[in-house]
Amino acid sequence: LELTQEEQFQARIDADIRIEPKDWMPDAYRKTLIRQISQHAHSELVGMLPEGNWITRAPSLKRKSILLAKVQDEAGHGLYLYSAAETLGASRDQMLADLHSGKAKYSSIFNYPTLSWADMGCVGWLVDGAAILNQVPLCRTSYGPYARAMVRVCKEESFHQRQGFEIMQTLCEGAPVQKEMAQEALNRWWWPTLMMFGPKDADSPNTAQSMNWRIKRFTNDELRQKFVDMMVPQAEFLGLTVPDPAVKWNADKNGYDFGDVDWEEFWNVVKGNGLCNQERLGARVKAHEEGAWVREAALAHAAKRKQRASE
Ligand code: FAQ
């Protein structure tokens, strides 16, 4: 019995054999990966902005240098991810053009403002916590270059998460007003973080096929449940309360019950109408335009070197 190309491809996936750039793959697999990886790359770049807001206002030199290093890591993650997408034939210029025109998506979470120093704690603790839960399984995603990029990214993310938790812990062990700041930030970040995992499985058009191709290793709802199970005890340890009265331990399922996300808010932010969408995109476009001379200079330098080498 002869297997079709597509059946052979699926058999490799089912046997957990990685797909590499030069291997045959269905067009839809390539398209899905370009969509997910470029969206992921854009999230890293836009994700620098909410924290960039606090670099000049960090409460100490030590905090400033840690935050600076973290934001630089995010730029690096964006670059690995764009490179991974390029191995699928996507052009970086096109991906960036799609981000700048508002056509491409990036994570909803980065459209919320960072109003206090405690937000740096919550971004590290909750947002990076969610990012790690989502990305550790991606180290086993079926496409080789994406999986390998995730290994280093996850190592750096776990440092990011610890620094966020440590900011929260310092605030929670501090004066009452510091603890209030921590609680107020948790109240604002909790629900938007739950939205990072994407729509409910029943409303997620891409999950079933992406699970079948082993691009995704867990569904959106599975990861959201893992997140709540991980974070509720950490919040209790800090002496904080997650802003969801429905959170309750459920021994039968060996996990927490929790309330429903405000999906109207989620889609509103995804469609571009969140609190900071315009500001974030505006900042990216401005940075790109103001960096034009650097790209020109780098190209001119490369051309000169090539010319010299051939003389
Ligand atoms: N925001 O069918 P599904 C970070 C879109 S972590 C905006 O479930 P899928 C680190 C989705 O694209 C954040 N859009 O889609 C950091 C789709 O639309 P499309 C980035 C969302 O792909 C931390 C539609 O809804 N991480 O950056 C969102 O199977 C701190 C239907 O959804 C990744 O990107 C959302 N939250 O599952 C940096 C991880 N959720 O494209 C700085 C890799 C869904 O069909 C500071 N990505 N949509 O038009 C993934 O795992 C998946 O793509 C999901 C979505 C789980 C995000």
Coordinates of C-alpha atoms and ligand atoms in Angstrom, one line a residue:
L1 CA 0.0 0.0 0.0
E2 CA 1.4 3.4 -1.1
L3 CA 1.1 6.3 1.3
T4 CA 0.4 9.7 -0.2
Q5 CA 2.9 12.5 0.6
E6 CA 0.4 13.9 3.1
E7 CA 0.0 10.5 4.8
Q8 CA 3.7 10.1 5.0
F9 CA 4.0 13.6 6.5
Q10 CA 1.4 12.8 9.2
A11 CA 3.0 9.5 10.0
R12 CA 6.3 11.3 10.7
I13 CA 4.4 13.7 13.0
D14 CA 2.7 10.8 14.8
A15 CA 6.1 9.2 15.3
D16 CA 7.4 12.5 16.8
I17 CA 9.9 13.0 14.1
R18 CA 10.7 16.7 13.7
I19 CA 9.9 18.4 10.4
E20 CA 12.8 20.4 9.1
P21 CA 12.8 23.4 6.6
K22 CA 13.6 21.4 3.5
D23 CA 11.1 18.6 4.2
W24 CA 7.9 18.4 2.3
M25 CA 5.0 19.8 4.2
P26 CA 1.3 20.6 3.4
D27 CA 0.8 24.3 2.5
A28 CA -1.7 24.7 5.4
Y29 CA 0.9 23.4 7.9
R30 CA 3.4 26.0 6.6
K31 CA 0.8 28.7 6.7
T32 CA -0.3 27.9 10.3
L33 CA 3.3 27.9 11.5
I34 CA 4.1 31.2 9.8
R35 CA 1.0 32.7 11.4
Q36 CA 1.7 31.4 14.9
I37 CA 5.5 32.0 14.9
S38 CA 5.2 35.6 13.4
Q39 CA 2.5 36.4 15.9
H40 CA 4.7 35.1 18.6
A41 CA 7.6 37.2 17.3
H42 CA 5.5 40.3 17.2
S43 CA 4.3 39.7 20.7
E44 CA 7.9 39.7 21.9
L45 CA 8.6 43.0 20.2
V46 CA 5.4 44.7 21.3
G47 CA 5.9 43.1 24.7
M48 CA 9.0 45.2 25.3
L49 CA 6.9 48.4 25.4
P50 CA 4.9 48.0 28.6
E51 CA 8.0 47.2 30.6
G52 CA 10.1 49.8 28.7
N53 CA 7.8 52.3 30.3
W54 CA 9.4 51.5 33.7
I55 CA 13.1 51.4 32.9
T56 CA 13.7 55.0 33.7
R57 CA 11.5 54.8 36.8
A58 CA 12.7 51.6 38.4
P59 CA 13.1 52.1 42.1
S60 CA 16.8 51.2 42.3
L61 CA 19.9 50.8 40.1
K62 CA 19.7 47.0 40.6
R63 CA 16.0 46.9 39.5
K64 CA 16.8 49.0 36.5
S65 CA 19.6 46.8 35.3
I66 CA 17.5 43.6 35.8
L67 CA 14.6 45.2 33.9
L68 CA 16.8 46.4 31.1
A69 CA 18.3 42.9 30.7
K70 CA 14.8 41.3 30.6
V71 CA 13.6 43.7 27.9
Q72 CA 16.7 43.0 25.9
D73 CA 16.0 39.3 26.2
E74 CA 12.6 39.9 24.7
A75 CA 14.2 41.6 21.7
G76 CA 16.4 38.6 21.3
H77 CA 13.4 36.2 21.5
G78 CA 11.7 38.2 18.7
L79 CA 14.7 37.8 16.5
Y80 CA 15.0 34.1 17.0
L81 CA 11.3 33.8 16.2
Y82 CA 11.5 35.9 13.0
S83 CA 14.5 33.7 11.9
A84 CA 12.4 30.6 12.6
A85 CA 9.6 32.0 10.4
E86 CA 12.1 32.9 7.7
T87 CA 13.0 29.2 7.4
L88 CA 9.5 28.6 6.2
G89 CA 9.8 31.1 3.4
A90 CA 8.3 34.1 5.1
S91 CA 10.1 37.4 4.5
R92 CA 11.0 39.6 7.5
D93 CA 10.1 42.8 5.7
Q94 CA 6.6 41.4 5.0
M95 CA 6.1 40.2 8.5
L96 CA 7.0 43.6 9.9
A97 CA 4.9 45.4 7.3
D98 CA 1.9 43.2 8.4
L99 CA 2.5 44.1 12.1
H100 CA 2.8 47.8 11.3
S101 CA -0.3 47.9 9.1
G102 CA -2.3 46.3 11.9
K103 CA -3.0 43.2 9.8
A104 CA -0.9 40.8 11.9
K105 CA -2.0 39.9 15.4
Y106 CA 0.1 40.0 18.6
S107 CA -0.8 38.9 22.1
S108 CA -3.7 40.8 23.6
I109 CA -1.9 41.2 26.9
F110 CA 0.4 43.9 25.7
N111 CA -2.4 46.3 25.0
Y112 CA -2.9 46.9 28.7
P113 CA -1.2 49.8 30.5
T114 CA 1.6 49.4 33.1
L115 CA 0.5 51.9 35.8
S116 CA 2.6 51.2 38.8
W117 CA 5.9 49.5 39.7
A118 CA 3.9 46.5 40.9
D119 CA 2.9 46.0 37.3
M120 CA 6.5 45.0 36.6
G121 CA 6.0 42.3 39.3
C122 CA 2.7 41.1 37.7
V123 CA 4.1 41.1 34.2
G124 CA 7.0 38.9 35.3
W125 CA 5.0 36.7 37.6
L126 CA 1.8 36.3 35.7
V127 CA 2.5 37.1 32.1
D128 CA 5.8 35.3 31.9
G129 CA 4.3 32.5 34.0
A130 CA 1.6 32.1 31.3
A131 CA 4.2 32.4 28.6
I132 CA 6.3 29.6 30.1
L133 CA 3.3 27.3 30.5
N134 CA 2.5 27.9 26.8
Q135 CA 6.1 27.7 25.6
V136 CA 7.6 24.7 27.5
P137 CA 5.4 22.3 25.5
L138 CA 6.4 24.2 22.3
C139 CA 10.0 22.9 22.9
R140 CA 8.4 19.7 21.6
T141 CA 6.5 21.3 18.8
S142 CA 6.7 19.4 15.5
Y143 CA 8.6 22.0 13.5
G144 CA 12.4 21.8 14.3
P145 CA 13.5 25.4 14.1
Y146 CA 10.6 26.6 16.3
A147 CA 11.1 23.9 18.9
R148 CA 14.9 24.6 19.2
A149 CA 14.3 28.4 19.5
M150 CA 11.9 27.7 22.3
V151 CA 14.6 25.9 24.4
R152 CA 16.6 29.0 25.0
V153 CA 13.6 31.3 25.2
C154 CA 12.2 29.2 28.0
K155 CA 15.4 29.3 30.0
E156 CA 15.3 33.1 29.8
E157 CA 11.6 33.2 30.6
S158 CA 12.1 31.3 33.8
F159 CA 14.5 33.9 35.0
H160 CA 12.0 36.6 34.0
Q161 CA 9.3 34.9 36.0
R162 CA 11.4 34.6 39.1
Q163 CA 12.3 38.2 39.0
G164 CA 8.6 39.1 38.7
F165 CA 7.7 36.9 41.6
E166 CA 10.5 38.4 43.6
I167 CA 9.2 42.0 43.0
M168 CA 5.8 40.8 44.2
Q169 CA 7.3 39.1 47.3
T170 CA 9.3 42.3 48.2
L171 CA 6.1 44.4 47.9
C172 CA 4.0 42.0 49.8
E173 CA 6.6 41.8 52.7
G174 CA 6.8 45.6 52.7
A175 CA 4.7 48.4 54.1
P176 CA 0.9 48.1 53.9
V177 CA 0.8 50.6 50.9
Q178 CA 3.2 48.4 49.0
K179 CA 1.1 45.3 49.6
E180 CA -2.0 47.3 48.4
M181 CA -0.1 48.2 45.3
A182 CA 0.6 44.5 44.7
Q183 CA -3.0 43.6 45.2
E184 CA -4.2 46.4 42.9
A185 CA -1.9 45.2 40.1
L186 CA -3.0 41.6 40.5
N187 CA -6.6 42.8 40.3
R188 CA -5.9 44.4 36.9
W189 CA -3.6 41.7 35.4
W190 CA -5.4 38.5 36.4
W191 CA -8.1 38.3 33.8
P192 CA -6.1 39.7 30.9
T193 CA -3.5 37.0 31.7
L194 CA -6.1 34.3 31.5
M195 CA -7.0 35.6 28.0
M196 CA -3.4 35.1 26.8
F197 CA -4.2 31.4 26.3
G198 CA -6.7 32.3 23.5
P199 CA -10.4 31.5 23.1
K200 CA -12.2 28.6 24.7
D201 CA -11.5 25.3 22.8
A202 CA -15.0 25.3 21.5
D203 CA -14.4 28.7 19.9
S204 CA -10.9 28.1 18.8
P205 CA -10.8 27.5 15.0
N206 CA -7.1 26.4 14.9
T207 CA -6.7 24.2 17.9
A208 CA -7.9 20.8 16.5
Q209 CA -5.7 20.9 13.4
S210 CA -2.7 22.3 15.3
M211 CA -3.0 19.5 17.9
N212 CA -3.2 17.0 15.1
W213 CA 0.0 18.4 13.5
R214 CA 1.5 18.5 17.0
I215 CA 2.2 22.2 16.6
K216 CA 0.3 22.7 19.8
R217 CA 0.8 20.1 22.5
F218 CA -2.0 21.3 24.8
T219 CA -5.3 23.0 24.1
N220 CA -6.0 26.6 25.2
D221 CA -8.4 25.5 28.0
E222 CA -5.9 22.8 29.2
L223 CA -3.2 25.4 29.6
R224 CA -5.5 28.0 31.2
Q225 CA -6.5 25.3 33.8
K226 CA -2.8 24.6 34.5
F227 CA -2.1 28.3 34.9
V228 CA -4.9 28.7 37.5
D229 CA -3.7 25.6 39.3
M230 CA -0.2 27.0 39.5
M231 CA -1.0 30.6 40.4
V232 CA -3.7 30.4 43.0
P233 CA -1.4 28.8 45.6
Q234 CA 1.4 31.3 44.7
A235 CA -1.1 34.2 45.3
E236 CA -2.0 32.6 48.6
F237 CA 1.7 32.3 49.5
L238 CA 2.1 36.0 48.8
G239 CA -1.0 36.8 50.9
L240 CA -2.9 38.1 47.9
T241 CA -6.4 37.3 46.6
V242 CA -7.1 36.5 42.9
P243 CA -10.0 38.7 41.8
D244 CA -12.4 35.8 41.0
P245 CA -14.9 34.8 43.6
A246 CA -15.6 31.6 41.7
V247 CA -12.1 30.2 42.4
K248 CA -12.5 27.1 44.5
W249 CA -10.6 23.8 44.9
N250 CA -12.3 20.9 43.2
A251 CA -11.0 17.6 44.5
D252 CA -12.8 15.6 41.9
K253 CA -10.9 17.2 39.0
N254 CA -7.8 17.8 41.1
G255 CA -7.8 21.4 40.1
Y256 CA -9.5 24.8 40.7
D257 CA -12.8 25.8 39.4
F258 CA -12.8 29.4 38.2
G259 CA -15.0 32.0 36.6
D260 CA -15.5 32.7 32.9
V261 CA -13.3 35.2 31.1
D262 CA -15.0 38.3 29.6
W263 CA -14.8 37.2 26.0
E264 CA -16.3 40.4 24.7
E265 CA -13.3 42.3 26.2
F266 CA -10.9 39.7 24.7
W267 CA -12.2 40.0 21.1
N268 CA -12.4 43.8 21.5
V269 CA -8.7 43.9 22.4
V270 CA -7.8 41.4 19.6
K271 CA -9.7 43.6 17.1
G272 CA -7.5 46.6 18.0
N273 CA -9.8 48.4 20.4
G274 CA -7.9 47.8 23.7
L275 CA -6.7 50.5 26.0
C276 CA -3.2 50.7 24.4
N277 CA -3.5 49.2 20.9
Q278 CA -2.9 52.5 19.1
E279 CA -0.1 53.6 21.3
R280 CA 1.7 50.2 21.0
L281 CA 1.5 50.1 17.3
G282 CA 2.4 53.7 17.0
A283 CA 5.5 53.2 19.0
R284 CA 6.6 50.2 16.9
V285 CA 6.0 52.1 13.6
K286 CA 8.0 55.1 15.0
A287 CA 10.9 52.9 16.1
H288 CA 11.0 51.2 12.7
E289 CA 11.0 54.5 10.8
E290 CA 13.6 56.1 13.0
G291 CA 15.8 53.0 12.6
A292 CA 15.8 53.3 8.8
W293 CA 19.2 54.9 8.8
V294 CA 20.7 52.0 10.7
R295 CA 19.4 49.5 8.2
E296 CA 20.7 51.6 5.3
A297 CA 24.1 52.0 7.0
A298 CA 24.3 48.3 7.7
L299 CA 23.5 47.4 4.1
A300 CA 26.0 50.0 2.8
H301 CA 28.7 48.6 5.1
A302 CA 28.0 45.0 4.0
A303 CA 28.2 46.0 0.3
K304 CA 31.5 47.8 0.9
R305 CA 33.0 44.7 2.7
K306 CA 31.8 42.5 -0.1
Q307 CA 33.3 44.8 -2.7
R308 CA 36.6 44.9 -0.8
A309 CA 36.7 41.1 -0.4
S310 CA 36.3 40.7 -4.2
E311 CA 39.1 43.2 -5.0
Ligands
FAQ1 N1 -4.1 37.7 21.7 O1 -7.7 29.3 17.1 P1 -7.0 30.0 18.2 C1 5.4 36.6 25.1 C2 -6.1 34.8 18.0 S1 4.1 35.5 25.4 C3 -4.3 38.0 20.4 O2 -7.0 29.5 19.5 P2 -4.1 29.5 17.9 C4 6.5 36.6 26.2 C5 -5.4 33.7 17.2 O3 -4.2 34.2 16.6 C6 2.8 35.9 24.2 N2 -4.8 37.1 19.5 O4 -5.5 30.3 17.7 C7 6.6 37.9 26.8 C8 -6.4 33.4 16.1 O5 -6.5 34.4 15.1 P3 -5.9 34.1 13.6 C9 3.0 35.3 22.8 C10 -5.1 35.9 20.0 O6 -3.0 30.1 17.2 C11 6.2 38.0 28.2 C12 -7.8 33.5 16.9 O7 -7.5 34.4 18.0 N3 3.0 33.9 22.9 O8 5.3 37.3 24.2 C13 -4.9 35.5 21.3 O9 -4.4 28.0 17.7 C14 6.3 39.3 28.8 C15 -8.3 32.2 17.3 O10 -7.5 31.6 18.3 C16 2.7 33.2 21.8 O11 2.3 33.7 20.7 C17 -4.3 36.5 22.2 N4 -4.1 36.2 23.5 O12 -3.9 29.7 19.5 C18 7.2 39.0 26.2 C19 2.8 31.7 21.9 N5 -5.3 34.2 21.4 O13 -4.4 34.1 13.7 C20 7.3 40.3 26.9 C21 2.6 30.9 20.7 C22 -5.8 33.8 20.2 O14 -6.5 32.8 13.1 C23 6.9 40.4 28.2 N6 1.2 31.0 20.2 N7 -5.7 34.8 19.4 O15 -6.3 35.3 12.8 C24 0.3 30.1 20.6 O16 0.5 29.2 21.4 C25 -1.1 30.2 19.9 O17 -1.0 30.9 18.8 C26 -2.2 30.8 20.9 C27 -3.5 30.9 20.1 C28 -2.4 29.9 22.1 C29 -1.8 32.2 21.3

